Structure formats: structure tokens, C-alpha cells
XYZ file of C-alpha atoms in Angstrom:
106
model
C 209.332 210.431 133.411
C 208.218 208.536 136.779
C 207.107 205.358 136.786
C 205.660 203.136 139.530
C 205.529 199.446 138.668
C 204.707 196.715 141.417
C 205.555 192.961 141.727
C 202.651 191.789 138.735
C 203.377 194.865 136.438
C 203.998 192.749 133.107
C 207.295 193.028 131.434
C 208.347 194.369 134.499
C 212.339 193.246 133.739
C 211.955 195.862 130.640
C 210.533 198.720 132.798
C 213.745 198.381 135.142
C 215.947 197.773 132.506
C 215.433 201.234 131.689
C 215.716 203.209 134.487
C 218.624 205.882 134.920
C 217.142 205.915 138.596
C 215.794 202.477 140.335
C 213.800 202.941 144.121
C 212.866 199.109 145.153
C 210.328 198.837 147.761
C 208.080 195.764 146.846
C 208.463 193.725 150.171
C 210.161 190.550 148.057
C 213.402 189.317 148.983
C 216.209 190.020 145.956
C 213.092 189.954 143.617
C 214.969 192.775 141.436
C 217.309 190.808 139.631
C 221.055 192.274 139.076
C 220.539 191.262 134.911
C 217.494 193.572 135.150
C 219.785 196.802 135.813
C 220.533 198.982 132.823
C 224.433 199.578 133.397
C 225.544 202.562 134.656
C 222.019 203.455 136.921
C 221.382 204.214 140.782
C 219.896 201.467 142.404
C 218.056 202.836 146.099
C 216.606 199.388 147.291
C 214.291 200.687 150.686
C 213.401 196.674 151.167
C 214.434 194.934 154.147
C 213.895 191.324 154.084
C 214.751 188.606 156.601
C 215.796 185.392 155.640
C 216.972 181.944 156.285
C 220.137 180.968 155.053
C 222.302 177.906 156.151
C 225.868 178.519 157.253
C 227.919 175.992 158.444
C 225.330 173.608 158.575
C 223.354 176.023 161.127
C 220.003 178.170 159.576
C 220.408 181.744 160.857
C 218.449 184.572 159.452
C 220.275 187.602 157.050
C 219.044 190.527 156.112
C 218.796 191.327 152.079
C 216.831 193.796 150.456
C 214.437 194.093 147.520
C 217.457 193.839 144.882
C 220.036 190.667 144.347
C 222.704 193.605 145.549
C 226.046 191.132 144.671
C 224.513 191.089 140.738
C 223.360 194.159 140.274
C 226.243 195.977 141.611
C 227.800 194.372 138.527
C 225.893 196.858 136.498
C 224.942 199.508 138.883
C 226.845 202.660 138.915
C 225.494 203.346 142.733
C 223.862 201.353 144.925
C 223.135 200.874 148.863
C 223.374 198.226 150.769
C 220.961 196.226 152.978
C 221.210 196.337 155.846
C 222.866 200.493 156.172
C 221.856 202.070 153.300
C 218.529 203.922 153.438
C 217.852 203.242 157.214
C 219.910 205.494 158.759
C 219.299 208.190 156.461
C 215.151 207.335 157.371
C 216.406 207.829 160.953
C 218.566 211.130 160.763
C 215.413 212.964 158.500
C 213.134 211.471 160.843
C 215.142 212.731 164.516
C 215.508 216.166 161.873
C 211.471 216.684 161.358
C 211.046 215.613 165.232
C 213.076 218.508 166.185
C 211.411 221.107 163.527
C 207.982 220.144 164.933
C 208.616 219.960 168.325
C 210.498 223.931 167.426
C 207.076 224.645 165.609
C 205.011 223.986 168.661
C 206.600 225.871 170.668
């Protein structure tokens, strides 16, 4: 069964907490806790989230997705990273159906 939940869906930790398959794309920074991952599932986390983070006494900006990756690869049989993960693979498709309607044009 599919099922689309968004950042206000109520017992939302539950709903994740039992998916075999997990796609994040809500637009909040590690929102998707790593507790909230049923062990063994495939986390996809499309988010891409800027943020500041102090190092070395200097604020720079990092990139993290939609899931707290370092937790929930603790239960997470697969998951990709942020950034690298789903971005390239947006790209190559994207470059892929370019070329198919440019070839259907023609």
C-alpha cells in the first residue's frame, strides 16, 4: 500500500515506522528522525537542505537532507546520502528524456 503523509500528518513517527520503503521530500532539515526507521527499510531522502553549522568557531553552511542520515543509517538497510544520492540520478534521467525528445522531434 502507498502512503503519502506530510510534515502535520498526526502520528506521523508511526506511519514511517512502518514503511519497508521510505521517499522523504518534505523541505525540513533532518525532520525524519533515524528512531523513526523500522530496521531493515530503504530510506530515499530527495530533500536538500542548507544549513548553518559552526566549525571551528566559523558558521559555514552544509548540506543535509530531509532524514537525520547518521541515525537512521543505524536502522536502515539502504539509504542515500545528501548531498550525491538522488541528484545525480535526477540529472542522468533528466540529460536521458532530453535526448529521447529532442530524437522524437526530429
Amino acid at each position: 500500500t502507498v502512503t503519502i503523509a506530510h510534515s502535520r500528518t498526526k502520528n506521523i513517527e508511526e506511519l514511517v515506522n512502518s514503511a519497508d520503503i521510505l521517499v522523504a521530500a518534505v523541505g525540513i532539515p533532518e525532520m525524519v528522525k533515524g528512531n523513526w526507521i523500522k530496521k531493515g527499510a530503504i530510506v530515499i531522502d530527495v530533500g536538500i537542505n542548507r544549513i548553518e553549522v559552526e566549525i571551528d568557531g566559523e558558521k559555514k553552511n552544509k548540506l543535509v537532507g530531509d532524514v537525520d542520515y547518521k541515525e537512521a543509517e543505524k536502522n536502515a538497510f539502504a539509504i542515500t546520502p545528501v548531498p550525491g544520492g538522488v541528484g545525480p540520478m535526477t540529472i542522468a534521467c533528466l540529460l536521458r528524456n532530453t535526448t529521447i525528445a529532442f530524437k522524437n522531434s526530429r
